[in-house]
PDB file of C-alpha atoms in Angstrom:
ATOM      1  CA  UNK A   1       0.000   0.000   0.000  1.00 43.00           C
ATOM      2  CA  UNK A   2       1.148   3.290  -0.669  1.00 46.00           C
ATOM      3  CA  UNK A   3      -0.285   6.936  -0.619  1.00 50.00           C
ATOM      4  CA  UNK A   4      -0.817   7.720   3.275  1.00 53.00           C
ATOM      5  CA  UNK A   5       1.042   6.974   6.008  1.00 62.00           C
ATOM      6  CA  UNK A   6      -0.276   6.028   9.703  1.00 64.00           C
ATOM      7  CA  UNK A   7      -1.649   9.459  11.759  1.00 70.00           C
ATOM      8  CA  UNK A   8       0.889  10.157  14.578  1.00 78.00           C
ATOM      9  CA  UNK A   9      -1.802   9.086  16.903  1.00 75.00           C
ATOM     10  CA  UNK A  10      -2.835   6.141  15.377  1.00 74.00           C
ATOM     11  CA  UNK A  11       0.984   4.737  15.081  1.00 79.00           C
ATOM     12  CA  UNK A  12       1.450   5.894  19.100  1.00 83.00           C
ATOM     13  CA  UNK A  13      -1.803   3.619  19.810  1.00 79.00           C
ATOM     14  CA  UNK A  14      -0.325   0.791  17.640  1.00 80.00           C
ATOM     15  CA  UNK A  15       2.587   0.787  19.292  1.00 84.00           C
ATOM     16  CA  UNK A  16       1.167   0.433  22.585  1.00 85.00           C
ATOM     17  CA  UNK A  17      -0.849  -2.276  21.362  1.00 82.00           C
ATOM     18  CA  UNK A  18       1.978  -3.978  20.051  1.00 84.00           C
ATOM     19  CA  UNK A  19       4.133  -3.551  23.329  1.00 87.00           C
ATOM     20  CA  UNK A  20       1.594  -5.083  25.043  1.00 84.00           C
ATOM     21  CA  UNK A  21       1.089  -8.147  22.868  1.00 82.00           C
ATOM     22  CA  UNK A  22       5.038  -8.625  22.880  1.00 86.00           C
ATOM     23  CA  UNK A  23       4.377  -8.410  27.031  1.00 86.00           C
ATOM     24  CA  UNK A  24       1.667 -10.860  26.214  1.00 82.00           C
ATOM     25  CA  UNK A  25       4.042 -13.228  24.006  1.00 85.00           C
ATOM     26  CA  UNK A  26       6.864 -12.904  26.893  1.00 86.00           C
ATOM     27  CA  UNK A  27       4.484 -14.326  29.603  1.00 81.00           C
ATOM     28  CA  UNK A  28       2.996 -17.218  27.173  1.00 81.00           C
ATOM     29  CA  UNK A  29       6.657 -18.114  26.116  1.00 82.00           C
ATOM     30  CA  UNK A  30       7.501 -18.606  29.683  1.00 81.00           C
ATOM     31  CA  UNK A  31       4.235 -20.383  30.345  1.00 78.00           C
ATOM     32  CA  UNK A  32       4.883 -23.305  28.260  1.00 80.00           C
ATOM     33  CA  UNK A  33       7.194 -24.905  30.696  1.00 78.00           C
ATOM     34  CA  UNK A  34       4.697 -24.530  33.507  1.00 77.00           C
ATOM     35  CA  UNK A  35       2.429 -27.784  33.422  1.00 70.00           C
ATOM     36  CA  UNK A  36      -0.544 -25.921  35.252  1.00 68.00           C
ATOM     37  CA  UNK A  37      -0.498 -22.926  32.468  1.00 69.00           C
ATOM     38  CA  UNK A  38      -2.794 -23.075  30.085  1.00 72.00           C
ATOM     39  CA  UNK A  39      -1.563 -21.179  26.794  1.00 76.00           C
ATOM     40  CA  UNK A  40      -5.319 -21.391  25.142  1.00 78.00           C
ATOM     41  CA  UNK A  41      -6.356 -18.483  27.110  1.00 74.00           C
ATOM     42  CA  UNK A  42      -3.517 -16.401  26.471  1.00 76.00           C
ATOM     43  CA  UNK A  43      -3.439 -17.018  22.697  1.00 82.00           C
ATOM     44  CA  UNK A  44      -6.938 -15.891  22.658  1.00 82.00           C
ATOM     45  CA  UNK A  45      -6.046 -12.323  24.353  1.00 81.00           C
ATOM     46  CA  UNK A  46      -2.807 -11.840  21.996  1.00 82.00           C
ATOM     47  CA  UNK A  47      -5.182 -12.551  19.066  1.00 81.00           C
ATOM     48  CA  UNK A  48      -7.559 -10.280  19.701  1.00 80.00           C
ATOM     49  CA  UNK A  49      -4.935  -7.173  20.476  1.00 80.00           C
ATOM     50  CA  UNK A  50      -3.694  -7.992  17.137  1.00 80.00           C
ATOM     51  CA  UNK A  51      -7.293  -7.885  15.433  1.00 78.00           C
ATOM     52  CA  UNK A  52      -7.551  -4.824  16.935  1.00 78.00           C
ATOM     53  CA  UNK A  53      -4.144  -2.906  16.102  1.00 79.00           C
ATOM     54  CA  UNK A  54      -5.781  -4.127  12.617  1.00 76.00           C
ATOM     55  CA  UNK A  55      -9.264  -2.745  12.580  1.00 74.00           C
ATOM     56  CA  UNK A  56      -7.678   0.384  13.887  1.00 76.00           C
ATOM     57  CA  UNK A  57      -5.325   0.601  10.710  1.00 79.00           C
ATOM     58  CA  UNK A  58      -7.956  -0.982   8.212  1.00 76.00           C
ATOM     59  CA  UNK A  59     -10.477   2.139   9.312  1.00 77.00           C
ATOM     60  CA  UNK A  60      -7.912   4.800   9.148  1.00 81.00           C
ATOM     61  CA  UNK A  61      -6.749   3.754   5.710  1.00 82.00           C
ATOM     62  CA  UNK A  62      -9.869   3.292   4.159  1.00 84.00           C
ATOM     63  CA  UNK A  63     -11.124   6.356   5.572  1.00 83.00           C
ATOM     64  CA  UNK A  64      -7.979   7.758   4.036  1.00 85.00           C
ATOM     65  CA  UNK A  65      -8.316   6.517   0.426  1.00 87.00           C
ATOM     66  CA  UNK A  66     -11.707   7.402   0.166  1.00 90.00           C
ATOM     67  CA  UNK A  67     -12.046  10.743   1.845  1.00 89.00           C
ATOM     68  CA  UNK A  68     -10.423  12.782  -0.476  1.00 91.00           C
ATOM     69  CA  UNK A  69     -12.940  11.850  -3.062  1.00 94.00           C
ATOM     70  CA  UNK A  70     -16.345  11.082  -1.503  1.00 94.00           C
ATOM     71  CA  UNK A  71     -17.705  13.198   2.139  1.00 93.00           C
ATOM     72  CA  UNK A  72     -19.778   9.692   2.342  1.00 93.00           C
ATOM     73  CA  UNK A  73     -16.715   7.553   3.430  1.00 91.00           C
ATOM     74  CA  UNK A  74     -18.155   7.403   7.191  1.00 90.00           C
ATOM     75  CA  UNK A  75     -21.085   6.045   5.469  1.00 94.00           C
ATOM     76  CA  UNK A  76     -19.566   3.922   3.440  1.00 95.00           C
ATOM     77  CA  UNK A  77     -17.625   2.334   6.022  1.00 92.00           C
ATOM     78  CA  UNK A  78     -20.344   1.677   8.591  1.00 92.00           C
ATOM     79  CA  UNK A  79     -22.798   0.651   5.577  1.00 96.00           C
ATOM     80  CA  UNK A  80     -19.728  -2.405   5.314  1.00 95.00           C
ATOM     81  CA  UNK A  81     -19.779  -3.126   8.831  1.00 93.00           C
ATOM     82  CA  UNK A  82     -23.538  -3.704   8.815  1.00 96.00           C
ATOM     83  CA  UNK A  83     -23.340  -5.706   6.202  1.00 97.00           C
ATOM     84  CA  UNK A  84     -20.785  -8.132   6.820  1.00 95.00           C
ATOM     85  CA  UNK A  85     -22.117  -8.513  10.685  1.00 95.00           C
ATOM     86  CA  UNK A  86     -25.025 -10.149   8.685  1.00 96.00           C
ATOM     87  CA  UNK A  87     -23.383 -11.355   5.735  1.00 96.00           C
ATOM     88  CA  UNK A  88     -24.860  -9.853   3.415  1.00 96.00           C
ATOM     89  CA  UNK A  89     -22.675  -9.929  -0.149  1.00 96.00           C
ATOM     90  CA  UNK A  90     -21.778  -6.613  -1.138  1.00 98.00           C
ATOM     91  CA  UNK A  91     -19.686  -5.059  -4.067  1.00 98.00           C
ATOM     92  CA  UNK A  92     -19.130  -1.009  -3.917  1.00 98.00           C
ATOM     93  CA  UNK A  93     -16.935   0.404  -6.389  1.00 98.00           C
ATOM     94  CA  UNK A  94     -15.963   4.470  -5.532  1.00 98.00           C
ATOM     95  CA  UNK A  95     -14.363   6.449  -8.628  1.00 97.00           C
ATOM     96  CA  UNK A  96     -11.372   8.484  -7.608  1.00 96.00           C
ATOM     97  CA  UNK A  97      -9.697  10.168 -10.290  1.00 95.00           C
ATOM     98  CA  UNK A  98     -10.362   8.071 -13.687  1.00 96.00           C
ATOM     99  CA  UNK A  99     -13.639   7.662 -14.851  1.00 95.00           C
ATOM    100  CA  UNK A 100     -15.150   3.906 -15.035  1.00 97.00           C
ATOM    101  CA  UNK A 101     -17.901   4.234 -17.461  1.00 92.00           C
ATOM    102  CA  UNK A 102     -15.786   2.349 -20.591  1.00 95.00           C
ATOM    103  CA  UNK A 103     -14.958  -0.438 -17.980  1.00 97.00           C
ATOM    104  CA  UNK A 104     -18.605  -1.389 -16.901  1.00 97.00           C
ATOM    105  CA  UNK A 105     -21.672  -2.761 -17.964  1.00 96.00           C
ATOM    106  CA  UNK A 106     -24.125  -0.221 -16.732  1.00 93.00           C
ATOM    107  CA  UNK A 107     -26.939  -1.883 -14.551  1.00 95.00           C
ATOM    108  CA  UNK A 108     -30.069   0.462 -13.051  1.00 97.00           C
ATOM    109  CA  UNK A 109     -29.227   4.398 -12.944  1.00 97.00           C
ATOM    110  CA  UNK A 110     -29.862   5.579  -9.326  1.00 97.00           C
ATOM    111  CA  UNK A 111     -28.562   8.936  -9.231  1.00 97.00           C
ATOM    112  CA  UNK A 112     -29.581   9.104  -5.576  1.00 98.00           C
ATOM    113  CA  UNK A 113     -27.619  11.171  -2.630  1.00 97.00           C
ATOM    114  CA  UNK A 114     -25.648   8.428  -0.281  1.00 98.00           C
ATOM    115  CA  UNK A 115     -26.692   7.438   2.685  1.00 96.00           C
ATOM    116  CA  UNK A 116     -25.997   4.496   4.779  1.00 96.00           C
ATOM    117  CA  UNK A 117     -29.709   2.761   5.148  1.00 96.00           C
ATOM    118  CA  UNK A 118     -30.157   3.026   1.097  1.00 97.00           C
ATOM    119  CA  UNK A 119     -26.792   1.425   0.392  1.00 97.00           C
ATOM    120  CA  UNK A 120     -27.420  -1.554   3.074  1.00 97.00           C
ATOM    121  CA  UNK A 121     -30.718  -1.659   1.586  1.00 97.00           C
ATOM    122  CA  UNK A 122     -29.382  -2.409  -2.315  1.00 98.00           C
ATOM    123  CA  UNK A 123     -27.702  -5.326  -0.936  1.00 97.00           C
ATOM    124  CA  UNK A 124     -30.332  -6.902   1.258  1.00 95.00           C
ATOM    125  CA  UNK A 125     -31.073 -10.403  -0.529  1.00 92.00           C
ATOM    126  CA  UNK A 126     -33.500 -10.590  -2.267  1.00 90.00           C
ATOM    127  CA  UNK A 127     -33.285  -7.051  -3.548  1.00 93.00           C
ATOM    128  CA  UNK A 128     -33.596  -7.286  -7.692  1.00 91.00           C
ATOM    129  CA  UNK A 129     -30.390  -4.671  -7.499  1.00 94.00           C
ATOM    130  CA  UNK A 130     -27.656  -6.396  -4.919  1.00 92.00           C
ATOM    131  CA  UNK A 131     -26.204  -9.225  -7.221  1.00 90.00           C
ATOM    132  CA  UNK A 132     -23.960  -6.444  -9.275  1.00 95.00           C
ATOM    133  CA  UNK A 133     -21.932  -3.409  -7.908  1.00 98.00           C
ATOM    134  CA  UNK A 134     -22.787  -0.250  -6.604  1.00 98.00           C
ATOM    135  CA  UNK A 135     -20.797   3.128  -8.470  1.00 98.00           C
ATOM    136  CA  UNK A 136     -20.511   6.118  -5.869  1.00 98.00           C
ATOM    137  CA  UNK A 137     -19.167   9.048  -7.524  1.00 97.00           C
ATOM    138  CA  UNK A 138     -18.806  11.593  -4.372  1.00 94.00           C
ATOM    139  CA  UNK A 139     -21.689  11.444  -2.829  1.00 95.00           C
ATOM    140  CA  UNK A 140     -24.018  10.143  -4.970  1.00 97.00           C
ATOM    141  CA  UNK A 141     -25.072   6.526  -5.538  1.00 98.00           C
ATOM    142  CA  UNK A 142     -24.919   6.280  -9.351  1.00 98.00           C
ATOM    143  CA  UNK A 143     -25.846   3.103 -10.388  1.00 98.00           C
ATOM    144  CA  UNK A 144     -26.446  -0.538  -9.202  1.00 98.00           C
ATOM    145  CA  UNK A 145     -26.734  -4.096 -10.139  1.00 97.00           C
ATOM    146  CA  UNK A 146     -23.391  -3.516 -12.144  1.00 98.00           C
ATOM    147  CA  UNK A 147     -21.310  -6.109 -14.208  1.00 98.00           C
ATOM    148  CA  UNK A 148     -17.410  -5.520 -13.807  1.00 98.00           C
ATOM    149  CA  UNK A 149     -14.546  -6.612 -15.987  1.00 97.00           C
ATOM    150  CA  UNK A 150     -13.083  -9.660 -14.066  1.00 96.00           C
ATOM    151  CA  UNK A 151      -9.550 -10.277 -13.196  1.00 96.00           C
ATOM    152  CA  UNK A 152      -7.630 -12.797 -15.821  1.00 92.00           C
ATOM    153  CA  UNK A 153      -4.319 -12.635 -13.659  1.00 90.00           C
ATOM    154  CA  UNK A 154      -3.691 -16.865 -12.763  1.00 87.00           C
ATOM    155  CA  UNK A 155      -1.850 -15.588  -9.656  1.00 88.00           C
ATOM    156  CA  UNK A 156      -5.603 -14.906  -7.790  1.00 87.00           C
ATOM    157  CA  UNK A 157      -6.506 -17.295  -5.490  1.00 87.00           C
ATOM    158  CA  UNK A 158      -8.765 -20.115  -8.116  1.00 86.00           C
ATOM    159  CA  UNK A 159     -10.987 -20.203  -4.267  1.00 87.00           C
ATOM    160  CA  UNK A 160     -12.252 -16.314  -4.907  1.00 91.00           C
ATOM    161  CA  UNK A 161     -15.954 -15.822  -5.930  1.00 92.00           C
ATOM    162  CA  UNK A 162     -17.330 -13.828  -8.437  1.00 94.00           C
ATOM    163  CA  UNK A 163     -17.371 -10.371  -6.527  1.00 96.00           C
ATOM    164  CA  UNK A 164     -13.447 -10.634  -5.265  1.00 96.00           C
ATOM    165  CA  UNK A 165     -12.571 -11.243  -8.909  1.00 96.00           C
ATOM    166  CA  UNK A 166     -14.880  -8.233 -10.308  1.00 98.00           C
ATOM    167  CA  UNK A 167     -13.076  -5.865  -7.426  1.00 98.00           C
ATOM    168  CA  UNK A 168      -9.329  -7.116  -8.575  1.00 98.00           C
ATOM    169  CA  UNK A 169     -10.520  -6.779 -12.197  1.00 98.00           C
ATOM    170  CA  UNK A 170     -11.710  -3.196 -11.960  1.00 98.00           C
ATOM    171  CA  UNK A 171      -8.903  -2.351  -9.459  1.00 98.00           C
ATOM    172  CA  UNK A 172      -6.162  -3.490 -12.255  1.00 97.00           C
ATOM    173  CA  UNK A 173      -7.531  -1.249 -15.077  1.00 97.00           C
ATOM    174  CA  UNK A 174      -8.425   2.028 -12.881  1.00 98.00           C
ATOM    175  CA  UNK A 175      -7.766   3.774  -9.987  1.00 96.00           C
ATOM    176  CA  UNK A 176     -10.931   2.575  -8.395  1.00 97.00           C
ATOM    177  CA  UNK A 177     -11.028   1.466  -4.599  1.00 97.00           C
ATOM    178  CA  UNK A 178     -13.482  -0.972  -4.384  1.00 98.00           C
ATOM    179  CA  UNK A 179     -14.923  -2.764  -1.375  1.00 98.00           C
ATOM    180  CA  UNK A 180     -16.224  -6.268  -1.223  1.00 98.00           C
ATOM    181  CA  UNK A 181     -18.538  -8.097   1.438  1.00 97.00           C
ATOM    182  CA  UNK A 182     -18.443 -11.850   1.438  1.00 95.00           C
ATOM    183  CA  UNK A 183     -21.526 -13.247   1.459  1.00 93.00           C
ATOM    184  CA  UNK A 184     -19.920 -16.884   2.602  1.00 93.00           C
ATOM    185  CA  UNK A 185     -17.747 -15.698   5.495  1.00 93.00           C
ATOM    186  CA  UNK A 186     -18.656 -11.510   6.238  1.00 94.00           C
ATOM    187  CA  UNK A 187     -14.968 -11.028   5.580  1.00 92.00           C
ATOM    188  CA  UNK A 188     -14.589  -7.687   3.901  1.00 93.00           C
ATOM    189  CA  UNK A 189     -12.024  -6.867   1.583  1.00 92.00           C
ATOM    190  CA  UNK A 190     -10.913  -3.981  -0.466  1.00 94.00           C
ATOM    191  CA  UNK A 191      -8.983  -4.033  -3.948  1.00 95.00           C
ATOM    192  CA  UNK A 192      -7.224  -1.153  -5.050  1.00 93.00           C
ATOM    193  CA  UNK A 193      -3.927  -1.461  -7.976  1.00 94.00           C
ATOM    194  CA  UNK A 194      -5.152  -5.164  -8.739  1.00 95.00           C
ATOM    195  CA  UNK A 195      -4.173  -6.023  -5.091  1.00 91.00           C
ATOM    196  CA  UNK A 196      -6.836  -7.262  -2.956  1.00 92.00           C
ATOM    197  CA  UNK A 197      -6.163  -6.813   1.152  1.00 88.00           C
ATOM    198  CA  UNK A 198      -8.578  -8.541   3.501  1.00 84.00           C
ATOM    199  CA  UNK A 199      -9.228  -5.801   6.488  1.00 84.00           C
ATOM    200  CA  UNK A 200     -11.414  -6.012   9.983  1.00 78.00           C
ATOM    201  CA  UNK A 201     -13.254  -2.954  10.518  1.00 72.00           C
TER     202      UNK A 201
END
């Protein structure tokens, strides 16, 4: 990744997370000598300090890509949360700079100012509109039920679905960040430069 760097205060909280899951690695490393230690427990608490020092970055980077190019990124973000806490599929594609109209297949025009219940509410199943992706273009929700150009690169994972190869697709042939929402696991993902990073937000 590449364009922002960590806020001051978000690296000063990451390192205090770290230094306390090294503290946390320290005490486990010591405890697997002692036969009435159990390591389970302690695993458990270094895992989720790390999951954290991750949501933490995930939020302030997306928040960071998309900020500078949509005042809906708040939105956006908690529309993702939502969704994968119920997993619900989702595909959201946000122009940046290059326009993305020559790369898709144009589903329904929307045209309709963002907000967080109506994008949740595109991808609720059963919805005729939540199969394709949505387009925001700053604020506005342009279009939905979208077809993307899918990745031919044979270093993807052959395991990805339809919507992870769409987002890598897109992501390789403009500057595009676009978000994805498994609708197997909740696992959200973003692809941006034909790279796709899984994040917990």
């Amino acid at each position: 990744m590449q364009e922002w760097g960590l806020s001051e205060e978000l690296k000063i909280q990451t390192k205090q997370m770290i230094e306390i899951a090294e503290k946390e690695l320290s005490i486990m490393r010591k405890a697997i000598d002692k036969e009435d230690e159990c390591i389970l427990c302690k695993m458990e608490d270094i895992h989720h300090m790390l999951a954290n020092v991750q949501t933490l970055a995930a939020t302030y980077y997306i928040q960071a890509y998309l900020s500078p190019y949509t005042e809906s990124s708040h939105s956006i973000t908690a529309t993702v949360q939502h969704l994968s806490a119920r997993k619900h599929g989702a595909l959201i594609v946000v122009q940046r700079n290059e326009t993305l109209e020559s790369l898709i297949q144009t589903g329904t025009t929307l045209n309709a100012h963002l907000t967080s219940p109506l994008l949740e509410s595109i991808f609720y199943p059963g919805n005729p509109l939540h199969d394709g992706a949505v387009l925001v273009k700053n604020n506005h929700i342009v279009s939905a039920a979208n077809i993307l150009p899918l990745t031919r690169s044979t270093e993807v994972d052959p395991e990805l679905g339809t919507r992870h190869r769409a987002a890598i697709g897109l992501s390789e042939k403009s500057d595009a960040l676009i978000l994805v929402v498994s609708e197997e696991t909740g696992r959200t993902s973003f692809a941006l430069n034909g790279t796709l990073y899984t994040i917990s937000l």
